[in-house]
XYZ file of C-alpha atoms in Angstrom:
707
model
C -36.181 83.201 66.457
C -38.717 83.168 63.639
C -38.740 79.778 61.838
C -36.144 78.305 64.165
C -38.124 75.665 65.947
C -39.951 72.575 64.838
C -43.176 74.140 66.054
C -43.000 76.954 63.502
C -42.859 74.692 60.461
C -44.251 71.430 61.754
C -44.731 68.848 59.026
C -47.850 66.766 59.157
C -47.113 63.045 59.144
C -49.103 60.751 56.873
C -51.369 58.223 58.554
C -50.182 54.680 57.892
C -52.378 51.654 58.126
C -51.456 49.479 61.084
C -49.821 46.226 60.058
C -51.982 43.288 61.083
C -50.054 39.986 60.788
C -53.244 37.966 60.982
C -54.899 39.843 58.132
C -51.760 39.764 55.989
C -51.366 36.009 56.482
C -55.053 35.454 55.794
C -54.844 37.472 52.596
C -51.783 35.632 51.330
C -53.296 32.246 52.098
C -56.523 33.231 50.371
C -54.599 34.385 47.326
C -52.382 31.305 47.258
C -55.171 28.795 47.780
C -57.566 30.290 45.265
C -57.769 28.488 41.948
C -58.888 29.559 38.499
C -58.071 28.724 34.914
C -56.263 32.031 34.448
C -54.234 31.546 37.607
C -53.219 28.044 36.547
C -52.187 29.403 33.169
C -50.150 32.215 34.736
C -48.507 29.793 37.161
C -47.556 27.456 34.325
C -46.078 30.305 32.279
C -44.231 31.582 35.353
C -42.809 28.141 36.075
C -41.780 27.567 32.450
C -40.741 30.984 31.049
C -39.927 29.355 27.699
C -43.684 29.232 27.013
C -43.748 33.022 27.084
C -40.717 33.879 24.952
C -40.359 30.981 22.509
C -43.556 31.752 20.509
C -42.205 35.281 20.041
C -38.787 34.025 18.893
C -37.404 36.199 16.070
C -36.114 33.516 13.768
C -34.339 35.665 11.182
C -32.708 37.956 13.739
C -31.641 35.472 16.400
C -31.243 31.998 14.957
C -27.736 32.324 13.500
C -26.322 33.956 16.613
C -27.876 31.290 18.832
C -26.633 28.457 16.614
C -23.101 29.862 16.463
C -22.848 30.503 20.206
C -24.405 27.116 20.990
C -21.931 25.252 18.772
C -18.908 27.078 20.156
C -19.957 26.652 23.792
C -20.729 22.975 23.114
C -17.270 22.469 21.616
C -15.680 24.135 24.659
C -17.999 22.270 27.003
C -17.004 18.749 25.971
C -13.324 18.825 27.054
C -14.173 20.827 30.195
C -16.934 18.376 31.147
C -14.475 15.514 30.899
C -11.742 17.440 32.718
C -13.816 18.637 35.671
C -14.702 15.041 36.500
C -11.138 14.743 37.811
C -12.079 17.337 40.431
C -15.340 15.604 41.290
C -13.702 12.165 41.569
C -16.142 10.780 38.982
C -15.997 9.253 35.516
C -15.868 11.491 32.389
C -19.284 10.267 31.272
C -20.839 11.927 34.348
C -19.579 15.327 33.272
C -21.136 14.873 29.839
C -24.445 13.784 31.346
C -24.434 16.796 33.668
C -23.729 19.262 30.858
C -26.464 17.748 28.671
C -29.300 17.712 31.219
C -28.461 21.085 32.797
C -28.646 22.878 29.447
C -31.955 21.245 28.569
C -33.633 22.024 31.905
C -32.411 25.606 32.079
C -33.750 26.180 28.557
C -37.259 25.516 29.880
C -37.010 27.171 33.311
C -34.387 29.920 33.210
C -35.192 33.615 32.851
C -31.727 34.703 31.707
C -31.102 34.779 27.962
C -27.332 34.465 28.215
C -26.334 32.400 31.267
C -24.616 29.093 30.533
C -25.462 26.497 33.179
C -23.410 23.351 33.579
C -20.241 22.113 35.197
C -18.323 24.665 37.251
C -14.855 24.002 38.659
C -15.709 25.233 42.154
C -18.813 23.027 42.377
C -16.805 20.071 41.066
C -14.171 20.552 43.746
C -16.748 20.726 46.543
C -18.526 17.624 45.233
C -15.195 15.809 44.946
C -14.280 16.534 48.545
C -17.532 14.995 49.788
C -17.163 12.018 47.435
C -13.606 11.329 48.622
C -14.604 11.527 52.271
C -17.447 9.055 51.849
C -15.265 6.742 49.764
C -12.664 6.629 52.504
C -15.300 5.990 55.155
C -16.648 3.145 53.006
C -13.211 1.522 52.964
C -12.201 2.086 49.346
C -8.529 2.376 48.481
C -8.225 5.972 47.320
C -4.759 5.436 45.884
C -6.083 2.768 43.532
C -5.736 3.931 39.928
C -6.704 0.818 38.035
C -8.104 1.425 34.600
C -11.632 0.784 33.514
C -11.743 -1.396 30.428
C -15.452 -2.115 30.062
C -17.226 -0.547 27.110
C -20.869 -0.807 28.137
C -22.521 1.721 30.419
C -23.684 -0.854 32.935
C -20.299 -2.590 32.966
C -18.635 0.709 33.766
C -20.539 0.938 37.038
C -20.947 -2.610 38.239
C -18.569 -4.997 36.534
C -15.329 -3.168 35.982
C -13.094 -2.425 38.895
C -12.979 -5.919 40.368
C -10.053 -5.105 42.627
C -12.054 -2.577 44.540
C -15.641 -3.777 45.072
C -17.461 -3.881 48.334
C -20.927 -4.801 49.549
C -22.875 -1.590 50.037
C -26.483 -2.749 50.081
C -27.261 -1.061 53.381
C -25.876 2.281 52.244
C -27.164 2.550 48.701
C -30.540 0.988 49.241
C -31.360 1.154 45.517
C -29.595 -1.981 44.295
C -29.404 -5.444 45.722
C -26.036 -6.088 44.145
C -22.339 -5.379 44.516
C -21.398 -1.775 43.826
C -17.940 -0.830 42.573
C -15.851 2.200 43.367
C -17.202 4.297 40.499
C -20.780 3.307 41.286
C -20.422 4.281 44.930
C -18.765 7.604 44.067
C -21.649 8.453 41.764
C -24.227 7.470 44.387
C -22.634 9.947 46.817
C -22.558 12.724 44.205
C -26.155 12.061 43.131
C -27.470 12.160 46.704
C -25.519 15.351 47.385
C -26.820 16.957 44.199
C -30.419 15.957 44.925
C -30.322 17.444 48.435
C -28.693 20.653 47.160
C -31.443 20.988 44.566
C -34.142 20.400 47.176
C -32.607 23.135 49.343
C -32.660 25.556 46.408
C -36.296 24.792 45.587
C -37.273 25.236 49.238
C -35.402 28.548 49.328
C -37.442 29.640 46.311
C -40.735 28.464 47.808
C -40.105 30.259 51.111
C -38.646 33.358 49.432
C -35.223 32.911 51.019
C -33.250 34.419 48.192
C -32.144 37.180 50.565
C -29.574 34.719 51.944
C -27.340 35.558 49.005
C -27.021 39.191 50.141
C -24.698 37.996 52.896
C -22.291 36.732 50.235
C -20.482 39.942 49.376
C -18.517 40.386 46.171
C -15.083 40.430 47.868
C -16.046 37.362 49.900
C -17.132 35.410 46.809
C -13.991 36.476 44.930
C -11.800 35.436 47.843
C -13.650 32.138 48.135
C -13.216 31.436 44.411
C -9.525 32.354 44.509
C -8.832 30.204 47.578
C -10.698 27.288 46.028
C -8.723 27.836 42.809
C -5.480 27.372 44.739
C -6.832 24.085 46.079
C -7.939 23.022 42.589
C -4.498 23.824 41.198
C -2.837 21.857 43.998
C -5.052 18.817 43.432
C -4.148 18.794 39.713
C -0.371 18.935 40.203
C -0.159 15.163 40.736
C -1.600 14.631 37.249
C 0.881 17.089 35.735
C 3.751 15.154 37.284
C 2.218 11.722 36.752
C 2.595 10.675 40.391
C 0.073 8.653 42.367
C -0.868 10.048 45.764
C -4.189 9.716 47.628
C -6.540 12.688 47.671
C -6.362 14.392 51.059
C -9.472 15.069 53.121
C -10.233 17.453 55.966
C -8.479 20.598 57.074
C -5.181 21.623 55.511
C -5.712 19.787 52.228
C -3.512 22.198 50.291
C -0.511 21.913 52.615
C -0.774 18.142 53.091
C -1.110 17.589 49.343
C 2.035 19.593 48.637
C 3.901 17.626 51.296
C 2.816 14.362 49.645
C 3.812 15.701 46.238
C 7.356 16.487 47.388
C 7.608 13.137 49.160
C 6.804 11.375 45.873
C 8.560 13.760 43.511
C 11.089 11.044 42.604
C 8.281 9.066 40.956
C 7.571 11.794 38.427
C 6.549 10.520 34.992
C 8.650 12.350 32.404
C 6.095 11.721 29.660
C 3.341 13.417 31.671
C 5.617 16.341 32.575
C 6.575 16.988 28.946
C 2.958 16.654 27.793
C 1.785 19.016 30.547
C 4.406 21.638 29.700
C 3.460 21.602 26.024
C -0.283 21.711 26.683
C -0.054 24.551 29.219
C 2.179 26.558 26.893
C -0.251 26.124 23.983
C -3.357 26.838 26.072
C -1.919 29.921 27.780
C -0.529 31.307 24.516
C -3.892 30.810 22.803
C -5.752 32.443 25.700
C -3.407 35.430 25.703
C -3.743 35.854 21.937
C -7.501 35.532 22.246
C -7.611 38.222 24.936
C -5.339 40.529 22.964
C -7.156 40.205 19.640
C -10.676 39.531 20.898
C -11.976 42.562 19.014
C -10.708 41.157 15.722
C -11.709 37.532 16.327
C -15.344 36.882 15.538
C -15.373 33.637 17.516
C -13.121 32.368 20.355
C -10.436 29.879 19.465
C -11.536 26.313 20.393
C -8.083 25.669 21.825
C -9.199 23.107 24.416
C -10.799 20.897 21.780
C -7.763 21.143 19.498
C -5.440 20.230 22.383
C -7.662 17.319 23.460
C -7.970 15.881 19.953
C -4.253 16.259 19.231
C -3.186 14.832 22.586
C -5.600 11.894 22.214
C -4.240 11.020 18.760
C -0.616 11.234 19.945
C -1.349 9.179 23.068
C -3.198 6.528 21.051
C -0.705 6.022 18.239
C 2.385 6.389 20.462
C 0.829 4.120 23.143
C 1.951 6.478 25.892
C 0.035 4.441 28.474
C 1.696 1.159 27.538
C 5.224 2.449 26.889
C 5.586 5.209 29.516
C 2.837 4.326 32.001
C 1.040 7.623 31.442
C -2.342 7.729 33.168
C -5.250 7.939 30.717
C -8.995 8.566 30.966
C -9.962 4.998 30.130
C -13.162 3.790 28.525
C -16.003 6.258 28.136
C -19.198 4.436 27.179
C -21.745 5.633 24.657
C -25.431 6.065 25.341
C -27.271 6.644 28.596
C -27.125 4.623 31.794
C -30.424 3.485 33.257
C -31.843 6.185 35.598
C -31.424 5.551 39.289
C -33.141 7.044 42.327
C -30.551 8.886 44.468
C -29.592 6.902 47.544
C -31.980 7.702 50.394
C -29.578 6.158 52.883
C -26.791 8.461 51.766
C -28.785 11.681 52.008
C -28.584 12.188 55.804
C -24.799 11.854 55.609
C -24.413 14.597 53.005
C -27.271 16.891 54.090
C -24.959 19.444 55.747
C -22.469 19.337 52.866
C -25.272 20.267 50.464
C -25.968 23.604 52.184
C -22.871 25.506 50.965
C -23.251 23.875 47.559
C -26.837 25.105 47.271
C -26.048 28.635 48.428
C -22.917 29.104 46.299
C -24.564 27.604 43.209
C -27.552 29.911 43.580
C -25.436 32.987 44.352
C -23.206 32.587 41.286
C -26.170 31.855 39.016
C -28.248 34.842 40.116
C -25.314 37.266 40.099
C -24.368 36.247 36.544
C -27.985 36.374 35.379
C -28.463 39.883 36.778
C -25.127 41.053 35.381
C -25.950 40.089 31.795
C -29.584 41.142 32.093
C -28.432 44.623 33.069
C -25.943 44.669 30.195
C -28.579 43.774 27.591
C -31.516 45.667 29.054
C -33.922 43.032 30.312
C -34.893 41.666 33.719
C -34.582 38.293 35.415
C -36.546 36.857 38.317
C -34.164 35.727 41.090
C -36.773 33.459 42.636
C -37.363 31.694 39.314
C -33.603 31.427 38.818
C -33.424 29.642 42.153
C -36.144 27.256 41.033
C -34.402 26.690 37.709
C -31.014 25.893 39.201
C -32.725 23.740 41.841
C -34.383 21.573 39.198
C -31.116 21.565 37.220
C -29.807 19.632 40.222
C -32.842 17.561 41.267
C -33.799 16.044 37.902
C -30.255 15.254 36.654
C -29.425 13.557 39.968
C -31.598 10.663 38.737
C -29.418 10.415 35.613
C -25.960 10.085 37.211
C -25.161 13.820 37.222
C -23.647 16.093 39.851
C -24.107 19.679 41.051
C -24.324 22.456 38.482
C -24.120 26.219 38.472
C -23.810 29.098 36.039
C -20.253 29.412 34.728
C -18.759 32.831 34.000
C -16.285 31.763 31.298
C -18.839 29.942 29.150
C -21.407 32.714 29.683
C -18.880 35.266 28.423
C -18.280 33.082 25.361
C -22.028 32.882 24.679
C -22.343 36.630 24.926
C -19.315 37.270 22.714
C -20.484 34.903 19.974
C -23.899 36.444 19.404
C -26.197 34.594 21.783
C -29.713 36.044 21.947
C -31.772 33.408 23.770
C -31.510 30.057 25.524
C -31.952 28.330 22.163
C -28.160 28.344 22.194
C -28.313 26.014 25.216
C -30.273 23.517 23.128
C -27.555 23.623 20.482
C -24.861 23.079 23.128
C -26.845 20.148 24.536
C -27.076 18.705 21.015
C -23.277 18.879 20.638
C -22.840 17.041 23.945
C -25.459 14.497 22.860
C -23.456 13.702 19.715
C -20.424 13.023 21.862
C -22.478 10.864 24.227
C -23.948 8.782 21.413
C -21.021 8.468 19.025
C -17.687 10.072 19.931
C -17.154 9.389 23.662
C -15.104 6.176 23.208
C -12.604 8.079 21.055
C -11.313 9.821 24.200
C -10.129 6.515 25.718
C -6.415 7.332 25.276
C -6.655 10.940 26.466
C -4.045 11.539 29.173
C -5.271 12.809 32.521
C -2.466 15.365 32.592
C -4.029 17.026 29.534
C -7.335 17.341 31.396
C -5.452 18.755 34.390
C -3.856 21.362 32.129
C -7.295 22.446 30.875
C -8.488 22.842 34.468
C -5.437 24.812 35.576
C -5.516 27.204 32.623
C -9.235 27.806 33.249
C -8.266 29.204 36.677
C -6.420 32.167 35.151
C -9.240 34.576 35.871
C -9.496 33.702 39.548
C -5.721 33.629 40.086
C -5.329 37.015 38.391
C -7.167 38.514 41.352
C -3.809 38.581 43.156
C -2.687 41.315 40.781
C -5.546 43.610 41.763
C -4.981 43.318 45.531
C -2.693 46.412 45.876
C -5.114 48.571 43.894
C -8.097 47.233 45.812
C -6.296 47.971 49.086
C -6.060 51.627 48.064
C -9.774 51.710 47.189
C -11.220 49.870 50.187
C -9.100 48.265 52.870
C -11.992 46.464 54.563
C -13.112 44.732 51.361
C -9.527 43.736 50.641
C -9.178 42.311 54.138
C -12.380 40.280 53.617
C -10.926 38.942 50.353
C -7.624 37.977 51.987
C -9.207 36.286 55.023
C -11.688 34.315 52.885
C -9.035 33.337 50.369
C -6.578 32.123 53.012
C -9.200 30.213 54.997
C -10.582 28.581 51.824
C -7.119 27.527 50.716
C -5.445 26.635 53.997
C -8.363 25.220 56.017
C -11.034 23.897 53.642
C -13.434 25.261 51.051
C -16.520 24.771 53.234
C -14.846 26.324 56.270
C -13.540 29.121 54.071
C -17.075 29.963 53.038
C -18.222 30.026 56.660
C -15.231 32.091 57.784
C -15.812 34.516 54.912
C -19.489 35.042 55.750
C -18.815 35.456 59.478
C -15.884 37.800 58.897
C -17.912 39.910 56.441
C -20.702 40.261 58.990
C -18.200 41.109 61.727
C -16.727 43.826 59.516
C -20.184 45.355 59.100
C -20.752 45.122 62.853
C -17.335 46.651 63.528
C -18.127 49.564 61.238
C -21.267 50.318 63.216
C -19.674 49.511 66.564
C -16.701 51.825 66.016
C -18.034 54.391 63.532
C -16.605 57.740 62.559
C -17.560 60.657 64.795
C -17.166 64.320 63.965
C -17.369 67.790 65.449
C -19.044 70.007 62.863
C -18.257 73.555 61.866
C -20.271 75.961 59.737
C -19.416 76.512 56.088
C -18.916 80.242 55.800
C -21.934 82.265 54.681
C -24.150 79.186 54.437
C -26.577 77.091 56.459
C -24.514 73.909 56.055
C -22.159 72.216 58.485
C -19.333 69.742 57.932
C -16.563 67.820 59.699
C -14.039 70.327 61.019
C -11.236 67.733 60.854
C -11.818 67.007 57.176
C -12.460 70.522 55.834
C -10.613 73.797 56.227
C -12.005 77.277 56.836
C -15.031 76.156 58.825
C -16.239 78.518 61.497
C -17.284 77.372 64.951
C -20.570 78.460 66.497
C -19.923 80.341 69.776
C -20.846 78.320 72.865
C -22.368 75.500 70.776
C -20.884 72.045 70.091
C -22.224 70.117 67.073
C -21.600 66.366 67.231
C -22.295 63.826 64.464
C -22.379 60.038 65.052
C -22.224 58.161 61.728
C -23.966 54.884 62.575
C -27.163 53.511 64.095
C -27.247 53.891 67.867
C -27.827 50.492 69.428
C -26.656 48.238 72.232
C -23.296 47.351 70.662
C -22.048 50.923 70.179
C -23.794 52.922 72.913
C -20.666 52.926 75.099
C -18.536 54.110 72.178
C -21.104 56.832 71.517
C -20.865 58.067 75.095
C -17.048 57.953 75.163
C -16.870 59.847 71.868
C -19.360 62.472 73.009
C -17.549 63.019 76.309
C -14.196 63.221 74.542
C -15.238 65.670 71.827
C -17.163 67.894 74.231
C -14.436 67.665 76.860
C -17.037 67.060 79.522
C -18.372 63.968 81.263
C -21.603 65.162 82.910
C -21.622 62.383 85.498
C -18.102 63.191 86.674
C -18.825 66.896 86.486
C -21.932 66.452 88.632
C -19.910 64.429 91.134
C -17.261 67.173 91.256
C -19.952 69.804 91.728
C -21.557 67.933 94.606
C -18.157 67.400 96.161
C -17.394 71.126 95.828
C -20.767 72.027 97.308
C -20.137 69.670 100.191
C -16.759 71.247 100.844
C -18.262 74.720 100.577
C -20.976 73.834 103.068
C -18.457 72.321 105.441
C -16.283 75.405 105.168
C -19.272 77.667 105.750
C -20.322 75.629 108.781
C -16.813 75.805 110.208
C -16.666 79.546 109.622
C -20.068 80.029 111.256
C -18.937 78.032 114.252
C -15.849 80.206 114.589
C -18.077 83.258 114.430
C -20.237 81.856 117.192
C -23.200 81.058 114.936
C -25.098 77.787 115.323
C -25.375 77.263 111.504
C -24.599 79.072 108.279
C -27.022 81.600 106.881
C -27.603 79.514 103.705
C -25.794 81.922 101.379
C -23.420 79.240 100.054
C -23.326 79.720 96.252
C -24.449 76.766 94.134
C -22.510 76.055 90.957
C -25.141 75.506 88.299
C -22.748 75.355 85.354
C -19.207 74.037 85.397
C -16.540 76.669 85.463
C -14.278 77.137 82.457
C -16.679 75.710 79.834
C -17.052 77.556 76.564
C -20.409 76.082 75.519
C -23.951 75.814 76.798
C -25.537 73.582 74.103
C -24.678 70.308 72.384
C -26.414 69.620 69.070
C -26.526 65.990 67.957
C -26.649 65.671 64.164
C -28.676 62.449 63.799
C -28.689 62.352 59.994
C -26.503 59.209 59.989
C -28.409 57.416 62.747
C -30.696 55.038 60.844
C -32.414 53.563 63.885
C -32.457 53.367 67.673
C -32.952 50.288 69.777
C -33.956 50.321 73.431
C -30.364 50.731 74.592
C -29.844 53.654 72.202
C -33.027 55.344 73.411
C -32.009 54.930 77.053
C -28.603 56.393 76.188
C -30.109 59.517 74.629
C -32.489 59.994 77.542
C -29.566 59.548 79.919
C -27.371 62.226 78.330
C -30.353 64.582 78.120
C -30.876 64.223 81.875
C -27.179 64.236 82.855
C -26.244 67.312 80.834
C -29.369 69.152 81.952
C -28.303 68.733 85.576
C -25.123 70.700 84.905
C -26.862 73.369 82.837
C -26.141 72.167 79.294
C -28.874 71.629 76.712
C -29.021 68.677 74.284
C -30.733 69.337 70.946
C -31.420 66.741 68.237
C -31.327 67.586 64.533
C -31.984 65.782 61.236
C -33.686 62.729 62.756
C -35.449 60.386 60.342
C -39.013 59.271 61.026
C -37.926 55.912 62.456
C -35.753 57.640 65.058
C -38.474 60.191 65.826
C -41.037 57.433 66.365
C -38.650 55.616 68.717
C -38.081 58.812 70.682
C -41.815 59.479 70.952
C -42.572 55.940 72.071
C -39.837 56.220 74.689
C -41.251 59.519 76.058
C -38.051 61.380 75.191
C -39.990 64.609 74.636
C -41.861 64.415 77.915
C -45.530 63.859 78.655
C -47.709 64.427 75.576
C -44.515 65.419 73.695
C -44.670 68.874 75.260
C -40.924 69.527 74.804
C -40.646 68.402 71.193
C -40.429 71.960 69.827
C -37.399 72.732 72.010
C -35.585 69.416 71.637
C -36.059 68.329 68.014
C -35.181 70.204 64.790
C -35.303 69.350 61.117
C -31.907 70.870 60.313
C -28.685 71.542 62.159
C -28.928 75.228 61.290
C -32.386 75.623 62.835
C -31.035 73.982 66.024
C -28.083 76.400 66.026
C -30.396 79.401 65.577
C -32.578 78.212 68.442
C -29.590 77.686 70.766
C -28.087 81.099 69.978
C -31.381 83.007 70.251
C -32.276 81.276 73.509
C -28.922 82.243 75.025
C -29.479 85.832 73.927
C -32.961 85.788 75.466
C -31.591 84.421 78.745
C -28.881 87.092 78.754
C -31.430 89.847 78.192
C -33.637 88.566 80.991
C -30.703 88.528 83.398
C -29.841 92.108 82.517
């Protein structure tokens, strides 16, 4: 029995300082409210990381890589910025503004050297859904597709679409004038973007970045794939050249397809042919780029080539005038006068901004950490949240909409030699050139070409379908989360899909702890280790000892499952066994009394045998391997105390092994080991083997004493 009990090799616990909330709060407030020149300097450098790294910029080593990556990303960015405005229900100029300001702001505030921040298809879709809803509520005709012909920035917003103008003074609150359809759409997007940015800044201030941990990888992938199906569906009408209103609410994907088939006879052959050619060229170029990416020093600027070529063909062939092909219309040069986001609109879009803020932050931080790990540096998630928040707040005053980090453009930056965020300045400069000089040249660009660019950009998300069978073999639960999130995002709505995905992910975690794996352990031959007898062969059982492992925390939601599993594996329910014993004793006493009466005795002589242990059992001890029990709540503690008492009444001992300090503390506080913890040395053991040795030696000692 030497060395078998906890008492013989008791470990001395370290003394921990008691946590005092008042003192902690006082200390943090004192630290936060103190002010010094050095602290102000550190705060400024922390808020603007560019101040730290730009003076140390290695010009000879980094400048050419940054310039090259910035130019290439800028070239890719221009057609995508124009295209994604179709998703957001806004004018092409808004996409260019958004790309310009986001790159500039992230240059000053971001901690990632490689992330490309700007327009993202998923964000554009979510913004567009809110814009369309508010436009319909405001009474605008969503099927109206009249072309904008004004060339000045102000005319684009207030003097153009004369067939669809309404008085909106009470809603906008910023202008005492008539606001057209495009103006109102932008006011909705700006208010939504501002609120989303405010949420992100508040999350950073209150250290709420942990919210993103509830967005698992499979859930985010499923959400992106489901949203990609919706994006693809929304773009089909441009591929076919048919005019149908954008659908709002639940079931957008299904309703849109129904409307497409209802109007299929109105297909524009010019748009169909153009779409087929553009998709073929874009897909072929992407496939060639993927296949020969090791040989190509820079990615092929296929989108820009397609846009320029399609614009020239559309302009000189007058595809809009001859075939009625829908075109982008006038894109003004220069910058529109800044405008304060509509205060009256903000309460109406406050809830819609929550998923935008969370998804934007989650994608940005995950990409930043991914590339930081790849290149061996660190990022600050809280600062990233601040950066992306101000990438939304400040641009919302300049007619921009919600931004996020984009994987495709970040991969391009990395592949083309990007070293720092100087490349973002170069990309912003490319967009600025387009804004100042080249924007009007895209007047004749067909919308179906932009739709093709959007659809081809979804290849990565849609390819996830290929990996589903393999993922199912790896982890069925993660695959199920992906499928549920994807289907709910596509078939219900993107916002509801996000909510369903988060809730389902949490339920899967709860289910894993509520119905965990349980095991009866056997001893590995000639060792002190024990493993699951169902999973491993050639394990030996310990005579008259059952070893039970419960692989989850023990708390209120799974305590009943714990008891059922323990009773099933041990083959004994102590409560029922005790009831049977009492019933047998009662019958025995009644029989003895009857026999005594027959013998003429007034009462039995009290020699009725008492059954202290149930007959037919092959064990006297149950050892609970608690190595997988991370914590106990009150219900779990009561459950353990209950089985200790119930099994003791029928002569079976319960021993605990491999408990962590949290579980031990809970047991001590709940008086599991008796008054002053007097029974701790006979109930608690550091290893399963020491518990087995104690149980076996105690049985031997009892046997010897009986003899």
